[in-house]
Amino acid sequence: MHSSDFLRRQLTRRGMIKTLAAGSAGALVAGVVAGCDDASHAATPPPATPDEALEALRAGNRRFVDHEPRVRSTDEIERIWTEIAVGQAPFATVLGCADSRLAPEIIFDQFLGDVFVVREAGNIADSPTNLGSLEYAQVVLGSKLLLVLGHTSCGAVRAAFEDAAPGGNIDSIVAAIKPGIAGASDLDDATRRNVVAVQRRIREQSSLLRDAESAGKIRIVGGVYTIRTGEVTFLD
């Protein structure tokens, strides 16, 4: 790429950010402008320990529930094409359900590059590729927390709880969930049991993550997202 082409692309990106900062995108962008000169919104260092990573997710979810997401400055937005474009160092991993109503970056009020997200219906971790993705986040990228995130009104857990047989490959998801929710009293109980069962399975099936947790490099925790309120209840 010619240097003139690169410069033109950078100017175009900066122009887009300036346009956003001018308020053309509405109230949300107006908040970005307001935060540009506010020291309270300055970028904070990433969590350095598993406990700090967990607290960062807790705090982010509180902001989400309170309708007070963190304001992003134009400098932070620019990171999309600078720091984040050349690498990633997520402080946490979230194993969530494929449900379209879940978006961990929004639920925990985090930015691009902060959270490594793996999603599969029922937030299960049965396949080697799924487990490998979770391992990659910790071993290669240095993630300090692994959150197994279930949610209310989960269709996959409901199917397993009601002993349904949707057919096709969907049945394999139901079969993976069933053992972990045996004896559940209701769907909410089944959802919590499924999260705990997946945590247990990760430890059993991944020596890399199990050893990392034993060494204090990562914590494997569970939580349930309540769709109606936006709140995450942590089970650990």
mmCIF file of C-alpha atoms in Angstrom:
data_model
loop_
_atom_site.group_PDB
_atom_site.id
_atom_site.type_symbol
_atom_site.label_atom_id
_atom_site.label_comp_id
_atom_site.label_asym_id
_atom_site.label_seq_id
_atom_site.Cartn_x
_atom_site.Cartn_y
_atom_site.Cartn_z
ATOM 1 C CA MET A 1 0.000 0.000 0.000
ATOM 2 C CA HIS A 2 1.327 3.457 -0.916
ATOM 3 C CA SER A 3 1.930 5.838 1.965
ATOM 4 C CA SER A 4 -0.604 8.246 0.484
ATOM 5 C CA ASP A 5 -3.265 5.528 0.514
ATOM 6 C CA PHE A 6 -2.515 4.694 4.145
ATOM 7 C CA LEU A 7 -2.678 8.354 5.145
ATOM 8 C CA ARG A 8 -5.971 8.788 3.331
ATOM 9 C CA ARG A 9 -7.456 5.793 5.208
ATOM 10 C CA GLN A 10 -6.275 7.150 8.540
ATOM 11 C CA LEU A 11 -7.719 10.560 7.787
ATOM 12 C CA THR A 12 -11.005 8.933 6.788
ATOM 13 C CA ARG A 13 -11.138 7.068 10.092
ATOM 14 C CA ARG A 14 -10.347 10.148 12.097
ATOM 15 C CA GLY A 15 -12.927 12.049 10.112
ATOM 16 C CA MET A 16 -15.526 9.440 11.030
ATOM 17 C CA ILE A 17 -14.650 9.746 14.691
ATOM 18 C CA LYS A 18 -14.860 13.537 14.529
ATOM 19 C CA THR A 19 -18.247 13.248 12.852
ATOM 20 C CA LEU A 20 -19.422 10.991 15.649
ATOM 21 C CA ALA A 21 -18.040 13.386 18.229
ATOM 22 C CA ALA A 22 -20.015 16.204 16.636
ATOM 23 C CA GLY A 23 -23.171 14.462 17.777
ATOM 24 C CA SER A 24 -24.623 13.261 14.474
ATOM 25 C CA ALA A 25 -25.245 9.815 15.897
ATOM 26 C CA GLY A 26 -27.411 11.115 18.736
ATOM 27 C CA ALA A 27 -27.330 11.013 22.495
ATOM 28 C CA LEU A 28 -24.918 8.112 22.845
ATOM 29 C CA VAL A 29 -22.267 9.880 20.824
ATOM 30 C CA ALA A 30 -22.935 13.055 22.735
ATOM 31 C CA GLY A 31 -21.884 11.085 25.785
ATOM 32 C CA VAL A 32 -18.645 10.210 24.058
ATOM 33 C CA VAL A 33 -17.953 13.909 23.490
ATOM 34 C CA ALA A 34 -18.730 14.703 27.111
ATOM 35 C CA GLY A 35 -16.263 12.065 28.242
ATOM 36 C CA CYS A 36 -13.339 13.235 26.114
ATOM 37 C CA ASP A 37 -12.157 15.816 28.658
ATOM 38 C CA ASP A 38 -13.365 14.014 31.759
ATOM 39 C CA ALA A 39 -10.507 12.473 33.728
ATOM 40 C CA SER A 40 -12.924 10.058 35.390
ATOM 41 C CA HIS A 41 -13.362 8.354 32.048
ATOM 42 C CA ALA A 42 -9.650 7.929 31.369
ATOM 43 C CA ALA A 43 -8.606 4.456 30.303
ATOM 44 C CA THR A 44 -7.749 2.312 33.321
ATOM 45 C CA PRO A 45 -5.044 -0.362 33.388
ATOM 46 C CA PRO A 46 -6.336 -3.837 32.520
ATOM 47 C CA PRO A 47 -6.951 -6.235 35.410
ATOM 48 C CA ALA A 48 -3.726 -7.872 36.545
ATOM 49 C CA THR A 49 -5.163 -10.806 38.529
ATOM 50 C CA PRO A 50 -8.107 -13.214 38.289
ATOM 51 C CA ASP A 51 -9.839 -11.449 41.181
ATOM 52 C CA GLU A 52 -9.413 -8.059 39.516
ATOM 53 C CA ALA A 53 -10.771 -9.495 36.260
ATOM 54 C CA LEU A 54 -13.856 -10.795 38.051
ATOM 55 C CA GLU A 55 -14.423 -7.444 39.735
ATOM 56 C CA ALA A 56 -14.109 -5.677 36.367
ATOM 57 C CA LEU A 57 -16.937 -7.824 34.989
ATOM 58 C CA ARG A 58 -19.038 -7.278 38.117
ATOM 59 C CA ALA A 59 -18.562 -3.519 37.925
ATOM 60 C CA GLY A 60 -19.322 -3.461 34.215
ATOM 61 C CA ASN A 61 -22.545 -5.359 34.699
ATOM 62 C CA ARG A 62 -23.584 -2.970 37.459
ATOM 63 C CA ARG A 63 -23.096 -0.071 35.041
ATOM 64 C CA PHE A 64 -25.164 -1.908 32.416
ATOM 65 C CA VAL A 65 -27.997 -2.625 34.862
ATOM 66 C CA ASP A 66 -27.963 0.990 36.052
ATOM 67 C CA HIS A 67 -28.139 2.273 32.446
ATOM 68 C CA GLU A 68 -24.807 4.033 32.990
ATOM 69 C CA PRO A 69 -22.361 2.488 30.514
ATOM 70 C CA ARG A 70 -18.850 3.854 30.511
ATOM 71 C CA VAL A 71 -18.350 6.786 28.166
ATOM 72 C CA ARG A 72 -15.725 6.174 25.478
ATOM 73 C CA SER A 73 -13.389 8.935 24.412
ATOM 74 C CA THR A 74 -12.322 9.450 20.820
ATOM 75 C CA ASP A 75 -8.838 8.259 21.831
ATOM 76 C CA GLU A 76 -10.299 4.954 23.004
ATOM 77 C CA ILE A 77 -12.270 4.583 19.796
ATOM 78 C CA GLU A 78 -9.101 5.225 17.792
ATOM 79 C CA ARG A 79 -7.566 2.137 19.454
ATOM 80 C CA ILE A 80 -9.755 0.008 17.150
ATOM 81 C CA TRP A 81 -7.392 0.860 14.284
ATOM 82 C CA THR A 82 -4.147 1.095 16.229
ATOM 83 C CA GLU A 83 -3.489 -1.180 19.235
ATOM 84 C CA ILE A 84 -6.402 -3.580 18.712
ATOM 85 C CA ALA A 85 -5.706 -3.884 15.004
ATOM 86 C CA VAL A 86 -2.316 -5.478 15.634
ATOM 87 C CA GLY A 87 -3.028 -7.756 18.584
ATOM 88 C CA GLN A 88 -5.259 -8.707 21.468
ATOM 89 C CA ALA A 89 -4.865 -9.229 25.200
ATOM 90 C CA PRO A 90 -8.334 -9.917 26.635
ATOM 91 C CA PHE A 91 -8.418 -9.976 30.423
ATOM 92 C CA ALA A 92 -11.370 -12.379 30.567
ATOM 93 C CA THR A 93 -13.004 -15.177 28.605
ATOM 94 C CA VAL A 94 -16.763 -15.667 28.492
ATOM 95 C CA LEU A 95 -18.287 -18.982 27.440
ATOM 96 C CA GLY A 96 -21.860 -18.016 26.654
ATOM 97 C CA CYS A 97 -24.932 -19.316 24.902
ATOM 98 C CA ALA A 98 -25.507 -18.600 21.225
ATOM 99 C CA ASP A 99 -28.807 -16.872 22.111
ATOM 100 C CA SER A 100 -29.101 -13.638 20.123
ATOM 101 C CA ARG A 101 -30.095 -11.695 23.238
ATOM 102 C CA LEU A 102 -26.666 -12.149 24.788
ATOM 103 C CA ALA A 103 -23.707 -9.935 23.964
ATOM 104 C CA PRO A 104 -21.035 -10.179 26.690
ATOM 105 C CA GLU A 105 -19.238 -6.990 25.675
ATOM 106 C CA ILE A 106 -22.478 -5.058 26.211
ATOM 107 C CA ILE A 107 -23.669 -6.958 29.289
ATOM 108 C CA PHE A 108 -20.339 -6.296 31.028
ATOM 109 C CA ASP A 109 -19.779 -2.850 29.501
ATOM 110 C CA GLN A 110 -16.421 -3.734 27.968
ATOM 111 C CA PHE A 111 -14.673 -2.570 24.821
ATOM 112 C CA LEU A 112 -13.295 -4.346 21.765
ATOM 113 C CA GLY A 113 -10.320 -6.467 22.782
ATOM 114 C CA ASP A 114 -11.280 -6.720 26.462
ATOM 115 C CA VAL A 115 -13.205 -10.009 26.417
ATOM 116 C CA PHE A 116 -12.596 -13.213 24.472
ATOM 117 C CA VAL A 117 -16.021 -14.676 23.712
ATOM 118 C CA VAL A 118 -16.848 -18.301 22.874
ATOM 119 C CA ARG A 119 -20.511 -19.051 22.241
ATOM 120 C CA GLU A 120 -22.437 -22.267 21.778
ATOM 121 C CA ALA A 121 -26.068 -23.137 22.434
ATOM 122 C CA GLY A 122 -26.527 -24.022 26.087
ATOM 123 C CA ASN A 123 -23.079 -22.567 26.897
ATOM 124 C CA ILE A 124 -21.678 -26.082 26.758
ATOM 125 C CA ALA A 125 -18.037 -27.097 26.440
ATOM 126 C CA ASP A 126 -18.080 -30.569 24.971
ATOM 127 C CA SER A 127 -16.184 -30.438 21.701
ATOM 128 C CA PRO A 128 -12.365 -30.374 21.485
ATOM 129 C CA THR A 129 -12.595 -27.253 19.330
ATOM 130 C CA ASN A 130 -14.714 -25.478 21.929
ATOM 131 C CA LEU A 131 -12.338 -26.429 24.729
ATOM 132 C CA GLY A 132 -9.402 -25.534 22.527
ATOM 133 C CA SER A 133 -10.798 -22.049 22.026
ATOM 134 C CA LEU A 134 -11.045 -21.581 25.788
ATOM 135 C CA GLU A 135 -7.510 -22.874 26.224
ATOM 136 C CA TYR A 136 -6.199 -20.533 23.531
ATOM 137 C CA ALA A 137 -7.588 -17.537 25.378
ATOM 138 C CA GLN A 138 -5.641 -18.417 28.513
ATOM 139 C CA VAL A 139 -2.466 -20.056 27.202
ATOM 140 C CA VAL A 140 -1.798 -17.768 24.230
ATOM 141 C CA LEU A 141 -3.637 -14.545 25.038
ATOM 142 C CA GLY A 142 -3.218 -14.505 28.813
ATOM 143 C CA SER A 143 -6.882 -14.334 29.862
ATOM 144 C CA LYS A 144 -7.143 -14.288 33.653
ATOM 145 C CA LEU A 145 -10.756 -15.329 34.081
ATOM 146 C CA LEU A 146 -13.107 -17.833 32.485
ATOM 147 C CA LEU A 147 -16.784 -17.145 33.056
ATOM 148 C CA VAL A 148 -19.359 -19.767 32.104
ATOM 149 C CA LEU A 149 -22.428 -17.627 31.480
ATOM 150 C CA GLY A 150 -25.883 -19.179 31.444
ATOM 151 C CA HIS A 151 -29.091 -17.193 31.040
ATOM 152 C CA THR A 152 -32.783 -17.282 31.813
ATOM 153 C CA SER A 153 -35.214 -18.613 29.205
ATOM 154 C CA CYS A 154 -32.514 -20.727 27.564
ATOM 155 C CA GLY A 155 -34.098 -22.841 24.828
ATOM 156 C CA ALA A 156 -31.358 -25.466 24.927
ATOM 157 C CA VAL A 157 -31.654 -25.982 28.680
ATOM 158 C CA ARG A 158 -35.446 -26.013 28.417
ATOM 159 C CA ALA A 159 -35.290 -28.722 25.765
ATOM 160 C CA ALA A 160 -33.077 -30.850 28.007
ATOM 161 C CA PHE A 161 -35.238 -30.158 31.079
ATOM 162 C CA GLU A 162 -38.406 -31.135 29.216
ATOM 163 C CA ASP A 163 -36.721 -34.145 27.612
ATOM 164 C CA ALA A 164 -37.456 -32.816 24.138
ATOM 165 C CA ALA A 165 -36.037 -34.223 20.916
ATOM 166 C CA PRO A 166 -35.791 -31.380 18.376
ATOM 167 C CA GLY A 167 -34.040 -33.614 15.865
ATOM 168 C CA GLY A 168 -30.928 -33.295 13.780
ATOM 169 C CA ASN A 169 -27.687 -32.171 15.377
ATOM 170 C CA ILE A 170 -29.671 -30.177 17.920
ATOM 171 C CA ASP A 171 -30.186 -33.438 19.793
ATOM 172 C CA SER A 172 -26.455 -33.547 20.557
ATOM 173 C CA ILE A 173 -26.750 -30.253 22.433
ATOM 174 C CA VAL A 174 -29.679 -31.555 24.458
ATOM 175 C CA ALA A 175 -27.784 -34.761 25.224
ATOM 176 C CA ALA A 176 -24.769 -32.792 26.451
ATOM 177 C CA ILE A 177 -26.906 -30.786 28.880
ATOM 178 C CA LYS A 178 -29.102 -33.545 30.308
ATOM 179 C CA PRO A 179 -26.650 -35.235 32.706
ATOM 180 C CA GLY A 180 -25.723 -31.995 34.426
ATOM 181 C CA ILE A 181 -29.293 -30.914 35.181
ATOM 182 C CA ALA A 182 -30.610 -34.239 36.466
ATOM 183 C CA GLY A 183 -32.898 -33.652 39.442
ATOM 184 C CA ALA A 184 -33.510 -29.972 38.698
ATOM 185 C CA SER A 185 -36.724 -28.659 40.279
ATOM 186 C CA ASP A 186 -37.492 -26.077 37.599
ATOM 187 C CA LEU A 187 -35.957 -24.334 34.605
ATOM 188 C CA ASP A 188 -34.076 -21.778 36.697
ATOM 189 C CA ASP A 189 -32.577 -24.556 38.797
ATOM 190 C CA ALA A 190 -31.667 -26.428 35.609
ATOM 191 C CA THR A 191 -29.945 -23.322 34.236
ATOM 192 C CA ARG A 192 -27.797 -22.956 37.346
ATOM 193 C CA ARG A 193 -26.994 -26.671 37.418
ATOM 194 C CA ASN A 194 -25.941 -26.543 33.789
ATOM 195 C CA VAL A 195 -23.481 -23.732 34.474
ATOM 196 C CA VAL A 196 -21.930 -25.646 37.372
ATOM 197 C CA ALA A 197 -21.784 -28.827 35.286
ATOM 198 C CA VAL A 198 -19.981 -27.006 32.474
ATOM 199 C CA GLN A 199 -17.453 -25.566 34.924
ATOM 200 C CA ARG A 200 -16.823 -29.063 36.194
ATOM 201 C CA ARG A 201 -16.502 -30.476 32.676
ATOM 202 C CA ILE A 202 -13.955 -27.829 31.693
ATOM 203 C CA ARG A 203 -11.805 -28.787 34.658
ATOM 204 C CA GLU A 204 -12.163 -32.479 33.849
ATOM 205 C CA GLN A 205 -11.528 -32.227 30.111
ATOM 206 C CA SER A 206 -8.875 -29.500 29.969
ATOM 207 C CA SER A 207 -5.662 -30.172 31.835
ATOM 208 C CA LEU A 208 -4.313 -26.840 30.592
ATOM 209 C CA LEU A 209 -7.090 -24.831 32.223
ATOM 210 C CA ARG A 210 -7.205 -27.029 35.305
ATOM 211 C CA ASP A 211 -3.471 -26.582 35.879
ATOM 212 C CA ALA A 212 -3.686 -22.836 35.203
ATOM 213 C CA GLU A 213 -6.429 -22.528 37.801
ATOM 214 C CA SER A 214 -4.433 -24.545 40.326
ATOM 215 C CA ALA A 215 -1.478 -22.251 39.729
ATOM 216 C CA GLY A 216 -3.607 -19.148 40.315
ATOM 217 C CA LYS A 217 -3.238 -17.900 36.747
ATOM 218 C CA ILE A 218 -6.977 -18.044 36.053
ATOM 219 C CA ARG A 219 -10.302 -18.501 37.827
ATOM 220 C CA ILE A 220 -13.133 -20.550 36.357
ATOM 221 C CA VAL A 221 -16.400 -19.066 37.596
ATOM 222 C CA GLY A 222 -20.080 -19.275 36.732
ATOM 223 C CA GLY A 223 -22.938 -16.843 36.338
ATOM 224 C CA VAL A 224 -26.513 -16.541 35.112
ATOM 225 C CA TYR A 225 -27.753 -13.581 33.101
ATOM 226 C CA THR A 226 -31.351 -12.538 33.749
ATOM 227 C CA ILE A 227 -32.660 -11.265 30.419
ATOM 228 C CA ARG A 228 -35.522 -9.275 31.931
ATOM 229 C CA THR A 229 -33.309 -7.178 34.238
ATOM 230 C CA GLY A 230 -29.892 -7.365 32.591
ATOM 231 C CA GLU A 231 -28.302 -8.506 35.844
ATOM 232 C CA VAL A 232 -25.710 -11.264 36.086
ATOM 233 C CA THR A 233 -25.852 -13.365 39.238
ATOM 234 C CA PHE A 234 -22.419 -14.841 39.900
ATOM 235 C CA LEU A 235 -22.463 -18.323 41.363
ATOM 236 C CA ASP A 236 -18.956 -18.180 42.832
#
